[in-house]
Every structure is written in C-alpha cells, then in structure tokens.
Amino acid sequence: MEIKRKLLMLVVFIISIPVNAADHTVEMLSSSNGQMMVFKPAVLKINPGDTVTWKATNPGHNTSSIEQMSADSSLKWNGKINEELKITFTKEGIYGYKCTPHYILGMVGVIAVGENLDNLSSATKFATSEEKKFATNKNRFSKYMNELKN
C-alpha cells in the first residue's frame, strides 16, 4: 500500500510541474522610453522550467544566444529576422542574448534563471568587455548585469 501511495504522489508531482511553469514575453523593439534598439524587458528573472517567447513587435530584429554568457552550453538559439521564438530554460544561471543585426548598437538582454547564478561573474566579465565594442549604448550591458546583482 505504501508503494502505491508514493507512486501516486510521484505522478501528481510530475504532472504538476508544467502547471507551475510560466511563459514570459520579451518584445524586440526599435525604440522604447527614449532608448533605441531594445528588448523589453531587457533583464528577466525566471524560474527553471519557464519559457521565454521573443516577439518581433517591430520588424527587423531577432534573438540569438551569446555562447560566452550561457549557463548551459547545450542551449543555443539563433532566431530568424522577425521570427517569434520560444525557449524553455531548465538549468539555473545567467543567459545573455542579442539581436544579431543590432548587436553593435547594444541591443542585448539578460535572463537569470533560478537562484544559483554560478556564471554571473564570468558573464559580467564578458559583458563588460563586449560593450566597449558597441557604437552606442556602451554601458547597457553593465547596467543590466548590475540589476541582477541587486
């Protein structure tokens, strides 16, 4: 009888996992609140198992993972221009992403998954180095990374 009860509890737990997962939307925008070439929100804190959907609210944008800022080296994406893209994050840590054609303009974003942000230091170091190459929005990455530290 005890085995059946434990099995039933396990099944209920497994079934409930997707119910608790959330779907977050990030808009790809040419401008918002006086800022050019932005993701909105640009900094997102989510739970493991949550999904992020990028929507090309304005045309001409995509989302692409930044390999050097990924907690999960097997999770890579490179959306097409104007493509709506959904990614589910299961491993805790920091994930950086960019709009490929507007990366030089500082169109970047950051996702923090869960509480275990072991790659925060290395992601911040990479972001600080990269933003020096931006033609505009040179402190954007640093600003976003600082938001995660609070």
XYZ file of N, CA and C in Angstrom:
450
model
N 0.815 -1.188 0.000
C 0.000 0.000 0.000
C 0.869 1.266 0.000
N 1.965 1.235 0.765
C 2.875 2.375 0.845
C 3.498 2.685 -0.525
N 3.823 1.670 -1.279
C 4.408 1.859 -2.608
C 3.409 2.550 -3.525
N 2.162 2.143 -3.480
C 1.132 2.767 -4.322
C 0.966 4.238 -3.967
N 0.993 4.548 -2.690
C 0.833 5.936 -2.255
C 2.005 6.788 -2.745
N 3.211 6.268 -2.624
C 4.389 7.002 -3.090
C 4.363 7.179 -4.602
N 3.950 6.150 -5.309
C 3.853 6.226 -6.762
C 2.822 7.269 -7.173
N 1.694 7.288 -6.500
C 0.653 8.269 -6.788
C 1.164 9.684 -6.526
N 1.885 9.879 -5.444
C 2.439 11.197 -5.137
C 3.449 11.622 -6.198
N 4.249 10.695 -6.670
C 5.225 10.988 -7.712
C 4.531 11.407 -9.004
N 3.497 10.697 -9.396
C 2.744 11.023 -10.611
C 2.121 12.410 -10.486
N 1.529 12.714 -9.354
C 0.924 14.032 -9.136
C 1.990 15.116 -9.226
N 3.153 14.871 -8.656
C 4.243 15.839 -8.711
C 4.688 16.085 -10.148
N 4.892 15.035 -10.900
C 5.342 15.153 -12.293
C 4.313 15.892 -13.133
N 3.065 15.595 -12.946
C 2.007 16.252 -13.713
C 1.922 17.734 -13.361
N 2.214 18.093 -12.131
C 2.080 19.486 -11.701
C 3.222 20.375 -12.164
N 4.329 19.817 -12.585
C 5.482 20.623 -12.986
C 5.139 21.600 -14.109
N 4.557 21.174 -15.232
C 4.257 22.131 -16.284
C 3.246 23.195 -15.863
N 2.375 22.878 -14.932
C 1.381 23.838 -14.475
C 2.063 25.018 -13.797
N 3.150 24.768 -13.099
C 3.858 25.818 -12.378
C 4.785 26.630 -13.274
N 5.111 26.138 -14.446
C 5.999 26.850 -15.360
C 5.267 28.049 -15.952
N 6.000 29.142 -16.108
C 5.419 30.373 -16.642
C 5.956 30.648 -18.039
N 5.207 31.437 -18.788
C 5.629 31.880 -20.120
C 5.811 33.392 -20.059
N 7.031 33.839 -20.314
C 7.368 35.260 -20.272
C 7.531 35.762 -21.704
N 7.119 36.985 -21.954
C 7.238 37.575 -23.285
C 8.266 38.696 -23.264
N 9.157 38.678 -24.249
C 10.129 39.749 -24.451
C 9.857 40.334 -25.830
N 9.644 41.641 -25.873
C 9.412 42.318 -27.151
C 10.742 42.778 -27.740
N 10.855 42.659 -29.058
C 12.012 43.175 -29.779
C 11.562 44.497 -30.402
N 12.172 45.606 -29.935
C 11.702 46.941 -30.296
C 12.812 47.803 -30.891
N 12.421 48.668 -31.812
C 13.365 49.638 -32.363
C 13.589 50.787 -31.392
N 12.555 51.103 -30.589
C 12.707 52.125 -29.550
C 11.645 51.936 -28.477
N 11.996 52.381 -27.272
C 11.073 52.338 -26.142
C 11.599 53.261 -25.050
N 10.749 54.141 -24.559
C 11.109 55.064 -23.470
C 12.399 55.831 -23.745
N 12.567 56.308 -24.969
C 13.736 57.094 -25.328
C 14.994 56.292 -25.596
N 14.920 54.984 -25.530
C 16.066 54.117 -25.798
C 15.899 53.466 -27.167
N 16.981 53.386 -27.907
C 16.946 52.777 -29.231
C 17.426 51.327 -29.161
N 16.840 50.485 -30.006
C 17.232 49.084 -30.159
C 17.248 48.371 -28.803
N 16.049 47.985 -28.361
C 15.926 47.386 -27.033
C 15.058 46.130 -27.047
N 15.333 45.286 -26.080
C 14.443 44.192 -25.721
C 13.667 44.680 -24.501
N 12.390 44.341 -24.439
C 11.570 44.783 -23.308
C 10.777 43.614 -22.762
N 11.033 43.194 -21.525
C 12.085 43.683 -20.634
C 13.453 43.160 -21.062
N 14.478 43.940 -20.758
C 15.842 43.551 -21.131
C 16.472 42.645 -20.085
N 16.019 42.760 -18.852
C 16.500 41.913 -17.764
C 15.301 41.141 -17.240
N 15.435 39.839 -17.247
C 14.319 38.976 -16.864
C 14.802 37.957 -15.844
N 14.060 37.819 -14.759
C 14.360 36.807 -13.740
C 13.233 35.783 -13.780
N 13.610 34.521 -14.040
C 12.614 33.465 -14.200
C 12.995 32.241 -13.371
N 12.104 31.272 -13.357
C 12.348 30.012 -12.652
C 12.728 28.921 -13.645
N 13.468 27.912 -13.199
C 13.747 26.776 -14.078
C 12.431 26.165 -14.567
N 12.390 25.842 -15.854
C 11.179 25.289 -16.465
C 10.319 26.334 -17.144
N 10.605 27.620 -16.890
C 9.850 28.692 -17.538
C 10.271 28.828 -18.998
N 9.363 29.378 -19.787
C 9.602 29.612 -21.210
C 9.634 31.110 -21.475
N 10.528 31.521 -22.353
C 10.581 32.910 -22.808
C 10.206 32.923 -24.278
N 9.275 33.812 -24.630
C 8.855 34.000 -26.015
C 9.302 35.382 -26.463
N 10.134 35.430 -27.502
C 10.544 36.703 -28.087
C 9.594 37.024 -29.229
N 9.041 38.232 -29.208
C 8.118 38.676 -30.253
C 8.728 39.863 -30.984
N 8.715 39.790 -32.307
C 9.220 40.892 -33.129
C 8.128 41.951 -33.233
N 7.974 42.728 -32.173
C 6.959 43.779 -32.140
C 7.230 44.792 -33.247
N 8.490 45.146 -33.427
C 8.915 45.972 -34.555
C 9.711 45.084 -35.502
N 9.606 45.311 -36.811
C 10.319 44.457 -37.769
C 11.828 44.702 -37.760
N 12.559 43.678 -38.205
C 13.994 43.813 -38.406
C 14.860 43.286 -37.280
N 14.256 42.546 -36.345
C 15.010 42.062 -35.189
C 14.960 40.543 -35.075
N 15.918 40.003 -34.327
C 15.921 38.578 -33.978
C 16.487 38.424 -32.570
N 16.510 37.215 -32.086
C 17.179 36.910 -30.827
C 18.158 35.770 -31.073
N 19.332 35.918 -30.496
C 20.383 34.920 -30.661
C 21.152 34.812 -29.347
N 21.389 33.595 -28.908
C 22.118 33.398 -27.653
C 23.565 33.859 -27.796
N 24.127 34.272 -26.673
C 25.543 34.625 -26.605
C 26.233 33.487 -25.862
N 26.987 32.708 -26.591
C 27.580 31.477 -26.060
C 28.406 31.714 -24.801
N 29.146 32.813 -24.765
C 30.030 33.095 -23.632
C 29.253 33.530 -22.382
N 27.950 33.715 -22.517
C 27.113 34.135 -21.386
C 25.995 33.132 -21.147
N 26.277 31.869 -21.327
C 25.248 30.841 -21.182
C 25.614 29.848 -20.086
N 24.686 29.649 -19.163
C 24.893 28.668 -18.094
C 24.813 27.238 -18.618
N 24.197 27.074 -19.779
C 24.003 25.742 -20.367
C 24.580 25.757 -21.775
N 25.759 25.182 -21.941
C 26.436 25.226 -23.241
C 25.666 24.498 -24.340
N 24.734 23.649 -23.964
C 23.952 22.935 -24.984
C 22.720 23.723 -25.431
N 22.406 24.822 -24.738
C 21.234 25.628 -25.093
C 21.678 26.818 -25.933
N 21.508 26.682 -27.236
C 21.881 27.739 -28.179
C 20.682 28.020 -29.062
N 20.500 29.277 -29.433
C 19.438 29.611 -30.373
C 19.888 30.766 -31.253
N 19.322 30.832 -32.433
C 19.605 31.893 -33.392
C 18.364 32.065 -34.255
N 17.444 32.887 -33.778
C 16.192 33.102 -34.495
C 16.401 33.864 -35.793
N 15.472 33.677 -36.695
C 15.485 34.422 -37.953
C 14.929 35.823 -37.704
N 15.231 36.735 -38.602
C 14.696 38.090 -38.509
C 13.165 38.018 -38.528
N 12.539 38.737 -37.612
C 11.072 38.821 -37.454
C 10.427 37.528 -36.959
N 11.223 36.552 -36.540
C 10.675 35.278 -36.082
C 10.309 35.341 -34.597
N 9.109 34.835 -34.278
C 8.759 34.632 -32.873
C 9.427 33.338 -32.438
N 10.115 33.392 -31.318
C 10.896 32.244 -30.871
C 10.593 31.948 -29.410
N 10.423 30.666 -29.094
C 10.167 30.221 -27.720
C 11.314 29.325 -27.269
N 11.844 29.614 -26.082
C 12.912 28.815 -25.494
C 12.530 28.511 -24.043
N 12.665 27.244 -23.657
C 12.425 26.843 -22.273
C 13.771 26.667 -21.579
N 13.907 27.292 -20.422
C 15.153 27.270 -19.657
C 15.005 26.318 -18.470
N 15.879 25.324 -18.408
C 15.803 24.344 -17.323
C 16.985 24.434 -16.359
N 18.121 24.907 -16.834
C 19.317 24.978 -15.985
C 19.470 26.380 -15.405
N 19.707 26.453 -14.104
C 19.882 27.739 -13.439
C 21.156 28.429 -13.907
N 21.112 29.757 -13.914
C 22.274 30.545 -14.282
C 21.898 31.738 -15.133
N 22.916 32.385 -15.669
C 22.766 33.579 -16.498
C 22.818 33.190 -17.967
N 21.953 33.839 -18.762
C 21.911 33.649 -20.213
C 21.860 35.031 -20.865
N 22.867 35.336 -21.671
C 22.867 36.581 -22.423
C 22.392 36.320 -23.837
N 21.753 37.330 -24.426
C 21.294 37.200 -25.810
C 21.373 38.552 -26.508
N 21.263 38.519 -27.822
C 21.436 39.728 -28.630
C 20.510 39.693 -29.831
N 20.362 40.850 -30.444
C 19.773 40.963 -31.777
C 20.975 41.037 -32.722
N 21.117 40.060 -33.577
C 22.316 39.957 -34.410
C 22.588 41.213 -35.242
N 21.606 41.750 -36.008
C 21.931 42.929 -36.814
C 22.155 44.202 -35.992
N 21.711 44.235 -34.755
C 21.830 45.449 -33.943
C 22.721 45.259 -32.710
N 23.514 44.216 -32.723
C 24.415 43.952 -31.594
C 25.401 45.095 -31.415
N 25.932 45.606 -32.507
C 26.898 46.700 -32.454
C 26.281 47.962 -31.839
N 24.931 48.039 -31.855
C 24.216 49.171 -31.258
C 23.796 48.877 -29.815
N 24.243 47.754 -29.301
C 23.965 47.415 -27.909
C 22.595 46.822 -27.663
N 22.013 46.177 -28.676
C 20.707 45.529 -28.480
C 20.945 44.149 -27.883
N 20.897 44.114 -26.546
C 21.205 42.907 -25.786
C 20.200 42.737 -24.653
N 20.172 41.543 -24.104
C 19.328 41.264 -22.951
C 19.940 40.164 -22.112
N 19.424 40.028 -20.892
C 19.957 39.046 -19.953
C 18.808 38.359 -19.222
N 18.936 37.046 -19.073
C 17.957 36.258 -18.329
C 18.679 35.572 -17.175
N 18.111 35.694 -15.976
C 18.609 34.979 -14.802
C 17.608 33.887 -14.478
N 18.063 32.652 -14.514
C 17.192 31.507 -14.244
C 17.494 30.980 -12.846
N 16.497 31.017 -11.978
C 16.647 30.484 -10.629
C 17.520 31.343 -9.744
N 18.011 30.739 -8.678
C 18.810 31.435 -7.663
C 20.301 31.123 -7.775
N 20.648 30.000 -8.377
C 22.036 29.566 -8.483
C 22.652 30.184 -9.736
N 23.292 31.339 -9.566
C 23.848 32.079 -10.704
C 25.371 31.944 -10.727
N 25.843 30.715 -10.806
C 27.275 30.426 -10.742
C 28.089 31.122 -11.829
N 27.479 31.392 -12.981
C 28.230 32.007 -14.079
C 28.056 33.526 -14.127
N 27.525 34.138 -13.061
C 27.315 35.590 -13.045
C 28.623 36.348 -13.218
N 29.659 35.939 -12.537
C 30.947 36.630 -12.617
C 31.540 36.553 -14.024
N 31.569 35.372 -14.610
C 32.139 35.227 -15.960
C 31.265 35.926 -17.005
N 29.954 35.890 -16.831
C 29.054 36.573 -17.773
C 29.236 38.085 -17.678
N 29.398 38.591 -16.461
C 29.613 40.029 -16.265
C 30.929 40.465 -16.888
N 31.961 39.669 -16.705
C 33.273 39.987 -17.285
C 33.179 40.049 -18.810
N 32.509 39.078 -19.412
C 32.361 39.081 -20.862
C 31.541 40.290 -21.315
N 30.434 40.569 -20.627
C 29.558 41.686 -20.998
C 30.303 43.016 -20.935
N 31.088 43.212 -19.886
C 31.848 44.450 -19.720
C 32.860 44.626 -20.847
N 33.468 43.549 -21.258
C 34.422 43.590 -22.366
C 33.716 43.879 -23.692
N 32.595 43.215 -23.923
C 31.869 43.352 -25.194
C 31.280 44.741 -25.395
N 30.741 45.337 -24.338
C 30.051 46.616 -24.507
C 30.999 47.729 -24.950
N 32.278 47.555 -24.756
C 33.259 48.538 -25.231
C 33.267 48.607 -26.753
N 32.803 47.553 -27.404
C 32.770 47.494 -28.869
C 31.502 48.123 -29.446
N 30.510 48.392 -28.603
C 29.242 48.933 -29.089
C 29.435 50.359 -29.605
N 28.753 50.695 -30.699
C 28.791 52.052 -31.240
C 27.952 52.994 -30.377
N 26.872 52.476 -29.807
C 26.011 53.245 -28.902
C 25.659 52.353 -27.709
N 25.060 52.954 -26.712
C 24.626 52.202 -25.520
C 25.781 51.436 -24.879
N 26.908 52.109 -24.756
C 28.140 51.460 -24.304
C 28.096 50.924 -22.878
N 27.192 51.413 -22.053
C 27.127 50.908 -20.677
C 25.891 50.039 -20.441
N 25.196 49.690 -21.486
C 23.938 48.949 -21.345
C 24.140 47.584 -20.696
N 25.112 46.838 -21.155
C 25.349 45.507 -20.590
C 25.689 45.606 -19.096
N 26.556 46.543 -18.732
C 26.932 46.709 -17.321
C 25.716 47.041 -16.472
N 24.875 47.912 -16.988
C 23.653 48.285 -16.270
C 22.782 47.052 -16.026
N 22.602 46.252 -17.053
C 21.764 45.058 -16.923
C 22.364 44.061 -15.933
N 23.672 43.866 -16.005
C 24.318 42.915 -15.102
C 24.221 43.400 -13.653
N 24.325 44.708 -13.442
C 24.187 45.260 -12.092
C 22.783 45.044 -11.542
N 21.781 45.091 -12.402
C 20.406 44.828 -11.965
C 20.272 43.413 -11.406
N 21.036 42.491 -11.931
C 20.970 41.106 -11.462
C 21.629 40.924 -10.099
N 22.550 41.798 -9.773
C 23.273 41.680 -8.506
C 22.457 42.206 -7.331
N 21.428 42.950 -7.623
C 20.593 43.536 -6.550
C 19.500 42.601 -6.114
